[in-house]
Coordinates of C-alpha atoms and ligand atoms in Angstrom, one line a residue:
M1 CA 0.2 -0.2 -0.1
S2 CA 1.0 3.6 -0.6
N3 CA 1.3 6.3 2.2
V4 CA -0.2 9.3 0.7
E5 CA -0.7 11.2 4.7
A6 CA 0.5 14.6 3.8
E7 CA 2.1 15.4 7.0
P8 CA 2.7 12.4 9.3
A9 CA 3.5 14.4 12.9
E10 CA 6.2 13.5 15.3
V11 CA 6.6 14.1 18.6
T12 CA 8.1 11.7 21.7
C13 CA 6.6 11.4 24.8
T14 CA 7.4 8.2 27.1
S15 CA 5.3 5.4 29.5
A16 CA 6.0 3.9 32.5
P17 CA 7.3 1.3 32.4
G18 CA 5.0 -2.4 33.0
T19 CA 2.1 -0.6 32.4
V20 CA 0.2 -1.4 28.9
E21 CA 0.2 1.8 27.0
V22 CA -3.2 2.1 24.6
L23 CA -2.1 3.6 21.1
Q24 CA -5.5 4.7 19.2
P25 CA -5.7 4.9 15.7
R26 CA -6.1 7.5 13.9
D27 CA -8.3 7.5 10.2
V28 CA -6.1 8.2 7.4
P29 CA -8.0 8.9 3.9
L30 CA -6.0 6.9 1.2
G31 CA -5.8 8.9 -2.4
G32 CA -8.0 7.7 -5.4
P33 CA -11.6 7.2 -6.9
R34 CA -13.6 5.0 -4.2
A35 CA -10.8 5.4 -1.6
M36 CA -10.7 4.3 1.0
S37 CA -9.6 5.2 4.5
V38 CA -7.5 2.9 7.3
R39 CA -6.7 3.3 10.8
R40 CA -3.3 4.1 11.3
T41 CA -2.2 3.1 14.5
L42 CA 2.3 2.8 13.9
P43 CA 3.3 5.4 13.8
Q44 CA 2.1 7.3 16.1
K45 CA 3.3 11.0 18.2
Q46 CA 3.8 8.6 21.3
R47 CA 5.2 5.6 19.5
S48 CA 7.4 5.8 16.7
F49 CA 8.4 1.1 17.2
I50 CA 7.3 -2.2 17.8
G51 CA 10.6 -3.9 17.1
A52 CA 11.1 -3.0 14.4
W53 CA 7.7 -2.7 13.0
C54 CA 6.5 1.1 11.9
F55 CA 3.7 0.6 10.2
C56 CA 0.6 -0.4 11.3
D57 CA -2.8 0.2 9.2
H58 CA -5.8 -1.8 9.4
Y59 CA -8.5 -1.5 7.2
G60 CA -12.3 -2.7 7.2
P61 CA -14.4 -4.8 6.3
D62 CA -14.9 -2.8 4.0
N63 CA -17.2 -2.8 0.1
V64 CA -14.2 -1.5 -1.2
R65 CA -11.3 -1.9 -3.9
M66 CA -8.1 -1.3 -3.7
D67 CA -6.4 0.1 -6.9
V68 CA -3.2 1.0 -6.0
A69 CA -1.1 2.2 -8.9
P70 CA 3.1 1.4 -8.8
H71 CA 5.0 2.6 -6.2
P72 CA 8.4 2.5 -4.7
H73 CA 9.8 1.0 -1.4
T74 CA 12.7 1.7 0.1
G75 CA 14.8 0.2 3.3
L76 CA 12.2 -1.3 4.7
Q77 CA 9.9 -5.0 4.2
T78 CA 6.3 -4.7 3.4
V79 CA 3.6 -7.4 5.5
S80 CA 0.5 -7.7 3.5
W81 CA -2.0 -9.3 6.1
L82 CA -5.7 -9.9 5.0
F83 CA -9.0 -11.5 8.0
T84 CA -11.2 -10.8 4.0
G85 CA -11.2 -10.2 0.1
E86 CA -8.4 -11.1 -2.3
I87 CA -5.4 -8.4 -3.7
E88 CA -3.3 -8.8 -6.8
H89 CA 0.0 -8.3 -5.7
R90 CA 2.9 -6.9 -8.8
D91 CA 5.9 -6.0 -8.6
S92 CA 9.4 -5.0 -9.9
H93 CA 11.3 -8.3 -8.5
G94 CA 8.8 -9.5 -11.4
V95 CA 6.6 -11.3 -8.8
H96 CA 3.2 -11.4 -9.5
A97 CA 0.8 -13.0 -6.9
Y98 CA -1.9 -13.5 -5.5
V99 CA -2.9 -11.8 -1.4
R100 CA -5.0 -14.1 0.5
P101 CA -6.6 -14.4 3.8
G102 CA -4.2 -16.6 6.1
E103 CA -1.7 -16.1 3.8
L104 CA 2.2 -13.9 4.4
N105 CA 3.0 -12.2 1.6
L106 CA 6.5 -10.4 2.2
M107 CA 8.2 -8.0 -0.1
T108 CA 11.7 -6.9 0.7
G109 CA 12.8 -3.5 -0.9
G110 CA 16.1 -2.2 1.0
R111 CA 17.7 -0.6 -1.9
G112 CA 14.6 -0.2 -3.8
I113 CA 11.7 -1.8 -5.3
A114 CA 8.2 -0.8 -6.9
H115 CA 5.0 -2.9 -6.5
S116 CA 1.4 -2.8 -7.4
E117 CA -2.0 -3.4 -5.3
V118 CA -5.5 -4.3 -6.9
S119 CA -8.6 -5.9 -5.0
T120 CA -9.4 -8.9 -7.4
A121 CA -12.7 -8.8 -9.2
S122 CA -14.5 -11.7 -7.1
S123 CA -13.2 -9.8 -3.6
T124 CA -16.0 -7.7 -3.0
V125 CA -15.5 -7.1 0.7
L126 CA -11.7 -5.7 2.1
H127 CA -10.2 -6.8 5.4
G128 CA -6.7 -6.8 7.2
V129 CA -3.9 -5.1 8.3
Q130 CA -0.5 -3.8 6.3
L131 CA 2.1 -3.4 8.2
W132 CA 5.8 -2.4 7.7
L133 CA 9.3 -3.7 9.2
A134 CA 12.0 -1.1 9.3
L135 CA 15.3 -3.1 7.7
P136 CA 18.6 -2.0 10.4
D137 CA 21.0 -0.5 9.1
A138 CA 23.4 -3.1 8.2
H139 CA 20.8 -4.4 5.5
R140 CA 19.4 -1.2 4.2
D141 CA 19.8 -1.9 1.0
A142 CA 18.9 -5.8 0.9
P143 CA 17.9 -6.6 -2.4
R144 CA 14.4 -6.6 -3.8
D145 CA 12.7 -10.2 -2.7
F146 CA 9.4 -11.8 -1.9
Q147 CA 8.3 -14.5 0.5
H148 CA 5.7 -16.1 0.9
H149 CA 3.8 -18.1 3.3
V150 CA 1.0 -19.7 5.4
P151 CA 1.6 -20.9 8.6
P152 CA -0.5 -23.8 9.6
T153 CA -3.3 -23.4 12.8
V154 CA -2.3 -24.0 16.5
H155 CA -3.8 -23.9 19.5
V156 CA -3.5 -22.6 22.2
D157 CA -6.0 -22.1 25.7
G158 CA -8.9 -22.6 23.3
A159 CA -7.6 -19.5 21.0
E160 CA -6.3 -20.3 17.1
V161 CA -3.1 -19.4 16.5
R162 CA -1.6 -18.2 13.0
V163 CA 2.4 -17.2 13.5
F164 CA 3.4 -16.1 10.8
L165 CA 6.6 -14.8 11.4
G166 CA 9.3 -15.4 14.2
S167 CA 8.0 -18.4 17.2
L168 CA 5.4 -18.3 19.5
A169 CA 2.9 -21.3 21.0
G170 CA 5.4 -24.0 19.7
S171 CA 5.0 -22.4 15.6
T172 CA 8.0 -20.9 13.8
S173 CA 7.6 -19.5 10.6
P174 CA 10.9 -20.3 8.4
V175 CA 10.2 -16.7 7.2
T176 CA 13.6 -15.4 7.8
T177 CA 13.7 -11.8 9.0
F178 CA 16.8 -9.4 9.6
T179 CA 15.9 -8.6 13.2
P180 CA 14.1 -10.6 15.9
L181 CA 10.5 -10.0 15.0
L182 CA 7.1 -11.8 16.1
G183 CA 4.3 -11.2 13.7
A184 CA 0.7 -13.7 14.2
E185 CA -3.1 -13.7 14.0
L186 CA -5.1 -15.1 17.0
V187 CA -8.5 -16.1 17.2
L188 CA -9.8 -16.1 20.4
P189 CA -13.2 -18.1 21.4
A190 CA -15.9 -16.1 23.9
G191 CA -14.5 -16.6 27.3
A192 CA -11.2 -17.6 26.6
T193 CA -7.7 -16.4 28.9
V194 CA -4.9 -16.9 27.2
E195 CA -1.5 -16.9 28.2
L196 CA 1.4 -16.6 26.3
S197 CA 4.5 -17.9 26.3
V198 CA 7.0 -14.5 25.1
R199 CA 10.7 -13.4 25.0
P200 CA 11.6 -10.8 27.7
D201 CA 13.9 -8.9 25.0
F202 CA 11.1 -8.3 22.9
E203 CA 8.3 -5.3 23.2
H204 CA 4.7 -6.1 21.9
G205 CA 1.7 -4.6 20.7
V206 CA -1.4 -6.4 20.5
L207 CA -4.0 -4.2 17.4
L208 CA -7.8 -5.3 18.5
D209 CA -9.0 -6.4 14.8
T210 CA -13.0 -7.4 16.4
G211 CA -14.5 -8.2 19.6
D212 CA -13.7 -7.5 22.6
V213 CA -10.1 -8.3 24.4
T214 CA -8.1 -7.5 27.7
L215 CA -4.1 -6.8 27.4
Q216 CA -2.5 -7.7 30.8
E217 CA -5.3 -5.6 33.3
T218 CA -6.2 -3.4 30.1
A219 CA -9.3 -3.6 27.5
L220 CA -8.8 -2.3 23.8
T221 CA -11.6 -1.0 21.7
P222 CA -11.7 -2.4 18.3
G223 CA -8.6 -0.5 16.4
A224 CA -6.7 0.0 18.9
L225 CA -3.1 -1.8 19.4
G226 CA -1.8 -1.9 23.5
Y227 CA 1.8 -2.0 23.6
A228 CA 3.4 -3.8 26.3
G229 CA 7.6 -3.0 26.9
T230 CA 10.1 -5.6 27.2
G231 CA 10.7 -7.8 30.4
R232 CA 7.8 -10.0 30.5
T233 CA 7.8 -13.6 29.7
T234 CA 3.8 -14.1 29.7
L235 CA 1.5 -11.7 27.9
T236 CA -2.4 -12.4 28.7
L237 CA -5.2 -11.9 26.6
S238 CA -8.5 -12.3 28.0
T239 CA -12.5 -12.0 25.9
R240 CA -16.0 -12.4 26.8
D241 CA -17.5 -12.3 24.0
G242 CA -14.4 -13.3 21.6
A243 CA -12.1 -11.1 19.3
R244 CA -9.6 -11.8 16.6
V245 CA -6.3 -9.8 17.4
V246 CA -2.7 -9.0 15.5
L247 CA 0.1 -9.0 17.7
L248 CA 2.9 -7.8 16.6
G249 CA 7.1 -8.1 18.9
G250 CA 10.5 -7.3 18.4
V251 CA 13.4 -6.2 20.3
P252 CA 13.3 -2.9 20.6
F253 CA 14.6 -0.9 17.3
G254 CA 17.3 1.1 18.5
E255 CA 18.2 2.8 15.6
E256 CA 16.3 6.2 14.1
I257 CA 14.5 6.5 10.8
V258 CA 13.4 8.9 9.1
M259 CA 10.2 8.1 7.2
W260 CA 8.5 10.0 4.6
W261 CA 5.8 8.7 1.4
N262 CA 6.8 5.3 0.8
F263 CA 10.7 5.5 1.3
V264 CA 12.4 4.7 4.8
G265 CA 16.3 6.2 5.2
R266 CA 18.4 7.7 7.2
T267 CA 18.1 11.4 6.5
H268 CA 16.3 14.5 4.5
D269 CA 18.9 14.3 1.5
E270 CA 18.8 10.3 1.0
I271 CA 14.9 11.0 0.9
V272 CA 15.3 13.8 -1.9
A273 CA 18.2 11.3 -3.5
Y274 CA 14.3 8.8 -3.4
R275 CA 12.0 11.3 -4.8
D276 CA 14.0 12.1 -7.1
E277 CA 15.5 8.9 -8.6
W278 CA 11.6 7.7 -9.0
Q279 CA 10.6 10.8 -10.6
A280 CA 13.4 10.2 -12.6
E281 CA 12.6 6.3 -13.6
T282 CA 15.9 4.8 -12.7
D283 CA 16.6 1.7 -12.3
R284 CA 17.3 1.9 -8.5
F285 CA 13.2 0.9 -8.4
G286 CA 12.2 -1.2 -11.6
R287 CA 9.7 -1.0 -13.3
V288 CA 6.1 -3.2 -12.5
E289 CA 4.8 -5.4 -15.6
G290 CA 1.1 -5.5 -16.0
Y291 CA -0.1 -2.8 -14.2
D292 CA -2.9 -1.8 -16.2
G293 CA -2.4 2.4 -15.7
V294 CA 0.0 4.8 -15.0
R295 CA 2.9 4.7 -12.0
L296 CA 1.8 7.0 -8.6
P297 CA 4.0 10.7 -9.1
A298 CA 5.8 11.0 -5.1
P299 CA 3.7 13.8 -3.8
P300 CA 6.0 17.4 -3.2
L301 CA 8.2 17.3 -0.3
P302 CA 7.1 19.3 2.5
G303 CA 9.0 22.8 3.5
G304 CA 12.0 22.3 6.1
R305 CA 13.9 19.3 6.7
L306 CA 12.3 15.7 7.2
R307 CA 13.6 14.7 11.1
P308 CA 14.3 11.5 12.3
R309 CA 12.2 9.3 14.7
G310 CA 12.7 7.3 17.1
N311 CA 11.6 5.0 20.0
P312 CA 11.9 7.1 23.4
A313 CA 14.7 5.0 25.0
Ligands
MN1 MN1 3.4 -0.2 -1.0

């Protein structure tokens, strides 16, 4: 997906250790005809990352058509995870794939990649999440890549668990990542209390998709992302009427990045150079074959210099 937000805000705040911090979503309209709107919980003023997860958009269920023309990425990986619907993906790595519910599609755009995303004709309702992972400095020019994985469903305390990245509940994704990470979907039946063993060097986020859930002692409303810092060996989720959540985790990223439009870099000048190369159609990003339409032009840069964002130490 392409970020078309004009002016992402940035500020830093701190949170008390040990407590669950609730990140409320904000509605962000995405452009185009029959525009869809997403609920964004990362990044935001008080928190830029959970592990290397640096972008969390939650959308649907909506009766919408997605049609995102070819656009570039740098310095990141994208994870598309659907609950409902089907999206056709094409990229400049030569991959043509379908994104379907319960299936991980992880695209790497380190040095530069371009892709398009279009909902298929049979797909009327879209419901899912679009996530970005920041690449660590040592790997941020990683070559183009695309990995597909269908995780098995495992059970813990009555919940269905699908681990698409990392390890949880005895299930390990074979998909390799550049920093230690966790990504999983959990479906909790009514009345369930689920105790998950987690790595204490990870911080975690729980995005409530549907239903009701309490993370530790903190109740979340649908669309909210509950954040739990490092130092825990268990996470406890409970629900009254049932819930579906996405659990994200990772070792705190510890680097500052500059994010603008669809680029992740380290400096203002680097972002300007990426934008210039996209506009000049250099081979950094390559070509997306088979998309019916024209590529997305980069929006104008904001006035002033882009500043890095990171988490409070
Ligand atoms: Mn994209």
